[in-house]
């Protein structure tokens, strides 16, 4: 039973990470698509931080996954079930 719960939580974390990252990148592409890549004279615009938005999106989603990992401690019974530890894992 414990193995099934762990597998379910792992799959949920991975699927939420992948879904959130993909949706965020699609939204970022849609937002950035109307921007012109060239000036009116025909010169290309120089963008030194072209991939920064994508890195921030992936980094934020990795942070969310790391912050939600204490759910494993509750399901695997690695820590005591006192009120204070349950409150810490909840937040």
PDB file of N, CA, C and O in Angstrom, residues 30-79:
ATOM      1  N   UNK A  30       3.081  32.723 -26.898  1.00  0.00           N
ATOM      2  CA  UNK A  30       1.971  33.518 -27.423  1.00  0.00           C
ATOM      3  C   UNK A  30       2.153  34.993 -27.074  1.00  0.00           C
ATOM      4  O   UNK A  30       1.884  35.878 -27.892  1.00  0.00           O
ATOM      5  N   UNK A  31       2.619  35.279 -25.874  1.00  0.00           N
ATOM      6  CA  UNK A  31       2.826  36.674 -25.468  1.00  0.00           C
ATOM      7  C   UNK A  31       3.956  37.313 -26.262  1.00  0.00           C
ATOM      8  O   UNK A  31       3.871  38.479 -26.655  1.00  0.00           O
ATOM      9  N   UNK A  32       5.033  36.560 -26.518  1.00  0.00           N
ATOM     10  CA  UNK A  32       6.186  37.131 -27.216  1.00  0.00           C
ATOM     11  C   UNK A  32       6.046  37.147 -28.728  1.00  0.00           C
ATOM     12  O   UNK A  32       6.800  37.830 -29.410  1.00  0.00           O
ATOM     13  N   UNK A  33       5.083  36.421 -29.284  1.00  0.00           N
ATOM     14  CA  UNK A  33       4.986  36.326 -30.741  1.00  0.00           C
ATOM     15  C   UNK A  33       4.672  37.644 -31.446  1.00  0.00           C
ATOM     16  O   UNK A  33       5.156  37.860 -32.559  1.00  0.00           O
ATOM     17  N   UNK A  34       3.861  38.560 -30.882  1.00  0.00           N
ATOM     18  CA  UNK A  34       3.610  39.805 -31.616  1.00  0.00           C
ATOM     19  C   UNK A  34       4.797  40.772 -31.655  1.00  0.00           C
ATOM     20  O   UNK A  34       4.768  41.730 -32.419  1.00  0.00           O
ATOM     21  N   UNK A  35       5.810  40.537 -30.870  1.00  0.00           N
ATOM     22  CA  UNK A  35       6.964  41.438 -30.868  1.00  0.00           C
ATOM     23  C   UNK A  35       7.734  41.318 -32.183  1.00  0.00           C
ATOM     24  O   UNK A  35       7.950  40.225 -32.689  1.00  0.00           O
ATOM     25  N   UNK A  36       8.152  42.440 -32.698  1.00  0.00           N
ATOM     26  CA  UNK A  36       8.913  42.434 -33.935  1.00  0.00           C
ATOM     27  C   UNK A  36      10.360  42.051 -33.659  1.00  0.00           C
ATOM     28  O   UNK A  36      10.946  42.455 -32.658  1.00  0.00           O
ATOM     29  N   UNK A  37      10.928  41.282 -34.563  1.00  0.00           N
ATOM     30  CA  UNK A  37      12.319  40.877 -34.418  1.00  0.00           C
ATOM     31  C   UNK A  37      13.272  41.826 -35.128  1.00  0.00           C
ATOM     32  O   UNK A  37      14.481  41.680 -35.019  1.00  0.00           O
ATOM     33  N   UNK A  38      12.732  42.794 -35.881  1.00  0.00           N
ATOM     34  CA  UNK A  38      13.575  43.714 -36.637  1.00  0.00           C
ATOM     35  C   UNK A  38      13.101  45.144 -36.410  1.00  0.00           C
ATOM     36  O   UNK A  38      11.926  45.400 -36.176  1.00  0.00           O
ATOM     37  N   UNK A  39      14.039  46.047 -36.489  1.00  0.00           N
ATOM     38  CA  UNK A  39      13.699  47.467 -36.467  1.00  0.00           C
ATOM     39  C   UNK A  39      13.060  47.841 -37.798  1.00  0.00           C
ATOM     40  O   UNK A  39      13.033  47.050 -38.744  1.00  0.00           O
ATOM     41  N   UNK A  40      12.554  49.077 -37.883  1.00  0.00           N
ATOM     42  CA  UNK A  40      11.938  49.541 -39.135  1.00  0.00           C
ATOM     43  C   UNK A  40      12.953  49.629 -40.265  1.00  0.00           C
ATOM     44  O   UNK A  40      12.593  49.529 -41.439  1.00  0.00           O
ATOM     45  N   UNK A  41      14.226  49.787 -39.926  1.00  0.00           N
ATOM     46  CA  UNK A  41      15.265  49.880 -40.954  1.00  0.00           C
ATOM     47  C   UNK A  41      15.679  48.513 -41.471  1.00  0.00           C
ATOM     48  O   UNK A  41      16.429  48.423 -42.434  1.00  0.00           O
ATOM     49  N   UNK A  42      15.229  47.445 -40.847  1.00  0.00           N
ATOM     50  CA  UNK A  42      15.578  46.102 -41.293  1.00  0.00           C
ATOM     51  C   UNK A  42      16.660  45.440 -40.460  1.00  0.00           C
ATOM     52  O   UNK A  42      16.969  44.266 -40.650  1.00  0.00           O
ATOM     53  N   UNK A  43      17.274  46.200 -39.547  1.00  0.00           N
ATOM     54  CA  UNK A  43      18.306  45.610 -38.685  1.00  0.00           C
ATOM     55  C   UNK A  43      17.660  44.686 -37.657  1.00  0.00           C
ATOM     56  O   UNK A  43      16.594  44.998 -37.121  1.00  0.00           O
ATOM     57  N   UNK A  44      18.294  43.565 -37.356  1.00  0.00           N
ATOM     58  CA  UNK A  44      17.714  42.674 -36.343  1.00  0.00           C
ATOM     59  C   UNK A  44      17.883  43.257 -34.939  1.00  0.00           C
ATOM     60  O   UNK A  44      18.860  43.934 -34.649  1.00  0.00           O
ATOM     61  N   UNK A  45      16.907  43.010 -34.115  1.00  0.00           N
ATOM     62  CA  UNK A  45      16.986  43.447 -32.720  1.00  0.00           C
ATOM     63  C   UNK A  45      17.910  42.501 -31.963  1.00  0.00           C
ATOM     64  O   UNK A  45      17.858  41.301 -32.128  1.00  0.00           O
ATOM     65  N   UNK A  46      18.738  43.081 -31.113  1.00  0.00           N
ATOM     66  CA  UNK A  46      19.637  42.261 -30.296  1.00  0.00           C
ATOM     67  C   UNK A  46      18.961  42.025 -28.954  1.00  0.00           C
ATOM     68  O   UNK A  46      18.643  42.964 -28.240  1.00  0.00           O
ATOM     69  N   UNK A  47      18.770  40.764 -28.626  1.00  0.00           N
ATOM     70  CA  UNK A  47      18.141  40.408 -27.361  1.00  0.00           C
ATOM     71  C   UNK A  47      19.103  39.507 -26.599  1.00  0.00           C
ATOM     72  O   UNK A  47      19.260  38.340 -26.921  1.00  0.00           O
ATOM     73  N   UNK A  48      19.745  40.059 -25.591  1.00  0.00           N
ATOM     74  CA  UNK A  48      20.746  39.299 -24.843  1.00  0.00           C
ATOM     75  C   UNK A  48      20.122  38.289 -23.888  1.00  0.00           C
ATOM     76  O   UNK A  48      20.780  37.359 -23.449  1.00  0.00           O
ATOM     77  N   UNK A  49      18.856  38.476 -23.545  1.00  0.00           N
ATOM     78  CA  UNK A  49      18.193  37.602 -22.581  1.00  0.00           C
ATOM     79  C   UNK A  49      17.045  36.847 -23.252  1.00  0.00           C
ATOM     80  O   UNK A  49      15.934  36.774 -22.720  1.00  0.00           O
ATOM     81  N   UNK A  50      17.289  36.239 -24.385  1.00  0.00           N
ATOM     82  CA  UNK A  50      16.228  35.590 -25.139  1.00  0.00           C
ATOM     83  C   UNK A  50      15.630  34.401 -24.404  1.00  0.00           C
ATOM     84  O   UNK A  50      14.429  34.178 -24.432  1.00  0.00           O
ATOM     85  N   UNK A  51      16.420  33.618 -23.721  1.00  0.00           N
ATOM     86  CA  UNK A  51      15.907  32.435 -23.052  1.00  0.00           C
ATOM     87  C   UNK A  51      15.642  32.610 -21.577  1.00  0.00           C
ATOM     88  O   UNK A  51      15.312  31.646 -20.878  1.00  0.00           O
ATOM     89  N   UNK A  52      15.761  33.822 -21.078  1.00  0.00           N
ATOM     90  CA  UNK A  52      15.599  34.055 -19.651  1.00  0.00           C
ATOM     91  C   UNK A  52      14.188  33.729 -19.165  1.00  0.00           C
ATOM     92  O   UNK A  52      14.009  33.131 -18.103  1.00  0.00           O
ATOM     93  N   UNK A  53      13.198  34.079 -19.936  1.00  0.00           N
ATOM     94  CA  UNK A  53      11.813  33.795 -19.544  1.00  0.00           C
ATOM     95  C   UNK A  53      11.553  32.310 -19.398  1.00  0.00           C
ATOM     96  O   UNK A  53      10.887  31.868 -18.457  1.00  0.00           O
ATOM     97  N   UNK A  54      12.097  31.516 -20.320  1.00  0.00           N
ATOM     98  CA  UNK A  54      11.910  30.065 -20.250  1.00  0.00           C
ATOM     99  C   UNK A  54      12.634  29.483 -19.038  1.00  0.00           C
ATOM    100  O   UNK A  54      12.120  28.578 -18.381  1.00  0.00           O
ATOM    101  N   UNK A  55      13.813  29.987 -18.746  1.00  0.00           N
ATOM    102  CA  UNK A  55      14.551  29.524 -17.576  1.00  0.00           C
ATOM    103  C   UNK A  55      13.835  29.855 -16.276  1.00  0.00           C
ATOM    104  O   UNK A  55      13.810  29.054 -15.341  1.00  0.00           O
ATOM    105  N   UNK A  56      13.244  31.046 -16.225  1.00  0.00           N
ATOM    106  CA  UNK A  56      12.496  31.433 -15.030  1.00  0.00           C
ATOM    107  C   UNK A  56      11.279  30.534 -14.854  1.00  0.00           C
ATOM    108  O   UNK A  56      10.976  30.094 -13.732  1.00  0.00           O
ATOM    109  N   UNK A  57      10.578  30.233 -15.936  1.00  0.00           N
ATOM    110  CA  UNK A  57       9.403  29.362 -15.857  1.00  0.00           C
ATOM    111  C   UNK A  57       9.778  27.983 -15.333  1.00  0.00           C
ATOM    112  O   UNK A  57       9.154  27.454 -14.407  1.00  0.00           O
ATOM    113  N   UNK A  58      10.803  27.387 -15.902  1.00  0.00           N
ATOM    114  CA  UNK A  58      11.215  26.049 -15.471  1.00  0.00           C
ATOM    115  C   UNK A  58      11.731  26.094 -14.031  1.00  0.00           C
ATOM    116  O   UNK A  58      11.428  25.207 -13.225  1.00  0.00           O
ATOM    117  N   UNK A  59      12.474  27.140 -13.675  1.00  0.00           N
ATOM    118  CA  UNK A  59      12.981  27.267 -12.314  1.00  0.00           C
ATOM    119  C   UNK A  59      11.874  27.407 -11.286  1.00  0.00           C
ATOM    120  O   UNK A  59      11.935  26.798 -10.210  1.00  0.00           O
ATOM    121  N   UNK A  60      10.842  28.169 -11.599  1.00  0.00           N
ATOM    122  CA  UNK A  60       9.722  28.331 -10.677  1.00  0.00           C
ATOM    123  C   UNK A  60       8.988  27.010 -10.501  1.00  0.00           C
ATOM    124  O   UNK A  60       8.604  26.636  -9.388  1.00  0.00           O
ATOM    125  N   UNK A  61       8.808  26.270 -11.579  1.00  0.00           N
ATOM    126  CA  UNK A  61       8.122  24.986 -11.463  1.00  0.00           C
ATOM    127  C   UNK A  61       8.960  23.966 -10.690  1.00  0.00           C
ATOM    128  O   UNK A  61       8.414  23.163  -9.928  1.00  0.00           O
ATOM    129  N   UNK A  62      10.267  23.997 -10.855  1.00  0.00           N
ATOM    130  CA  UNK A  62      11.128  23.120 -10.052  1.00  0.00           C
ATOM    131  C   UNK A  62      11.028  23.504  -8.572  1.00  0.00           C
ATOM    132  O   UNK A  62      10.970  22.635  -7.699  1.00  0.00           O
ATOM    133  N   UNK A  63      10.977  24.794  -8.283  1.00  0.00           N
ATOM    134  CA  UNK A  63      10.815  25.254  -6.910  1.00  0.00           C
ATOM    135  C   UNK A  63       9.497  24.764  -6.324  1.00  0.00           C
ATOM    136  O   UNK A  63       9.445  24.314  -5.174  1.00  0.00           O
ATOM    137  N   UNK A  64       8.411  24.824  -7.102  1.00  0.00           N
ATOM    138  CA  UNK A  64       7.121  24.331  -6.624  1.00  0.00           C
ATOM    139  C   UNK A  64       7.166  22.833  -6.332  1.00  0.00           C
ATOM    140  O   UNK A  64       6.582  22.369  -5.359  1.00  0.00           O
ATOM    141  N   UNK A  65       7.849  22.078  -7.177  1.00  0.00           N
ATOM    142  CA  UNK A  65       7.957  20.635  -6.942  1.00  0.00           C
ATOM    143  C   UNK A  65       8.756  20.362  -5.670  1.00  0.00           C
ATOM    144  O   UNK A  65       8.378  19.517  -4.855  1.00  0.00           O
ATOM    145  N   UNK A  66       9.849  21.077  -5.480  1.00  0.00           N
ATOM    146  CA  UNK A  66      10.659  20.870  -4.272  1.00  0.00           C
ATOM    147  C   UNK A  66       9.873  21.254  -3.020  1.00  0.00           C
ATOM    148  O   UNK A  66       9.953  20.566  -1.997  1.00  0.00           O
ATOM    149  N   UNK A  67       9.097  22.331  -3.096  1.00  0.00           N
ATOM    150  CA  UNK A  67       8.318  22.752  -1.937  1.00  0.00           C
ATOM    151  C   UNK A  67       7.166  21.805  -1.630  1.00  0.00           C
ATOM    152  O   UNK A  67       6.685  21.761  -0.497  1.00  0.00           O
ATOM    153  N   UNK A  68       6.709  21.030  -2.621  1.00  0.00           N
ATOM    154  CA  UNK A  68       5.622  20.090  -2.365  1.00  0.00           C
ATOM    155  C   UNK A  68       6.115  18.695  -1.996  1.00  0.00           C
ATOM    156  O   UNK A  68       5.315  17.808  -1.718  1.00  0.00           O
ATOM    157  N   UNK A  69       7.408  18.485  -1.962  1.00  0.00           N
ATOM    158  CA  UNK A  69       7.947  17.177  -1.609  1.00  0.00           C
ATOM    159  C   UNK A  69       7.696  16.734  -0.166  1.00  0.00           C
ATOM    160  O   UNK A  69       7.705  15.532   0.093  1.00  0.00           O
ATOM    161  N   UNK A  70       7.488  17.613   0.804  1.00  0.00           N
ATOM    162  CA  UNK A  70       7.185  17.111   2.153  1.00  0.00           C
ATOM    163  C   UNK A  70       5.944  16.233   2.235  1.00  0.00           C
ATOM    164  O   UNK A  70       5.731  15.562   3.232  1.00  0.00           O
ATOM    165  N   UNK A  71       5.122  16.202   1.196  1.00  0.00           N
ATOM    166  CA  UNK A  71       3.999  15.263   1.184  1.00  0.00           C
ATOM    167  C   UNK A  71       4.502  13.830   1.266  1.00  0.00           C
ATOM    168  O   UNK A  71       3.808  12.957   1.793  1.00  0.00           O
ATOM    169  N   UNK A  72       5.704  13.567   0.777  1.00  0.00           N
ATOM    170  CA  UNK A  72       6.289  12.236   0.896  1.00  0.00           C
ATOM    171  C   UNK A  72       6.526  11.865   2.354  1.00  0.00           C
ATOM    172  O   UNK A  72       6.357  10.714   2.735  1.00  0.00           O
ATOM    173  N   UNK A  73       6.946  12.819   3.156  1.00  0.00           N
ATOM    174  CA  UNK A  73       7.225  12.524   4.555  1.00  0.00           C
ATOM    175  C   UNK A  73       5.966  12.093   5.303  1.00  0.00           C
ATOM    176  O   UNK A  73       6.034  11.255   6.199  1.00  0.00           O
ATOM    177  N   UNK A  74       4.834  12.659   4.938  1.00  0.00           N
ATOM    178  CA  UNK A  74       3.585  12.269   5.593  1.00  0.00           C
ATOM    179  C   UNK A  74       3.167  10.876   5.139  1.00  0.00           C
ATOM    180  O   UNK A  74       2.787  10.030   5.939  1.00  0.00           O
ATOM    181  N   UNK A  75       3.244  10.609   3.824  1.00  0.00           N
ATOM    182  CA  UNK A  75       2.777   9.322   3.316  1.00  0.00           C
ATOM    183  C   UNK A  75       3.726   8.180   3.661  1.00  0.00           C
ATOM    184  O   UNK A  75       3.292   7.043   3.819  1.00  0.00           O
ATOM    185  N   UNK A  76       5.007   8.441   3.768  1.00  0.00           N
ATOM    186  CA  UNK A  76       5.966   7.382   4.062  1.00  0.00           C
ATOM    187  C   UNK A  76       6.210   7.187   5.549  1.00  0.00           C
ATOM    188  O   UNK A  76       6.962   6.307   5.936  1.00  0.00           O
ATOM    189  N   UNK A  77       5.617   8.024   6.384  1.00  0.00           N
ATOM    190  CA  UNK A  77       5.756   7.942   7.841  1.00  0.00           C
ATOM    191  C   UNK A  77       7.221   8.030   8.274  1.00  0.00           C
ATOM    192  O   UNK A  77       7.671   7.312   9.150  1.00  0.00           O
ATOM    193  N   UNK A  78       7.978   8.900   7.640  1.00  0.00           N
ATOM    194  CA  UNK A  78       9.372   9.094   8.019  1.00  0.00           C
ATOM    195  C   UNK A  78       9.523  10.021   9.215  1.00  0.00           C
ATOM    196  O   UNK A  78      10.588  10.133   9.788  1.00  0.00           O
ATOM    197  N   UNK A  79       8.467  10.706   9.548  1.00  0.00           N
ATOM    198  CA  UNK A  79       8.522  11.610  10.691  1.00  0.00           C
ATOM    199  C   UNK A  79       7.313  11.352  11.567  1.00  0.00           C
ATOM    200  O   UNK A  79       6.353  10.711  11.165  1.00  0.00           O
TER     201      UNK A  79
END
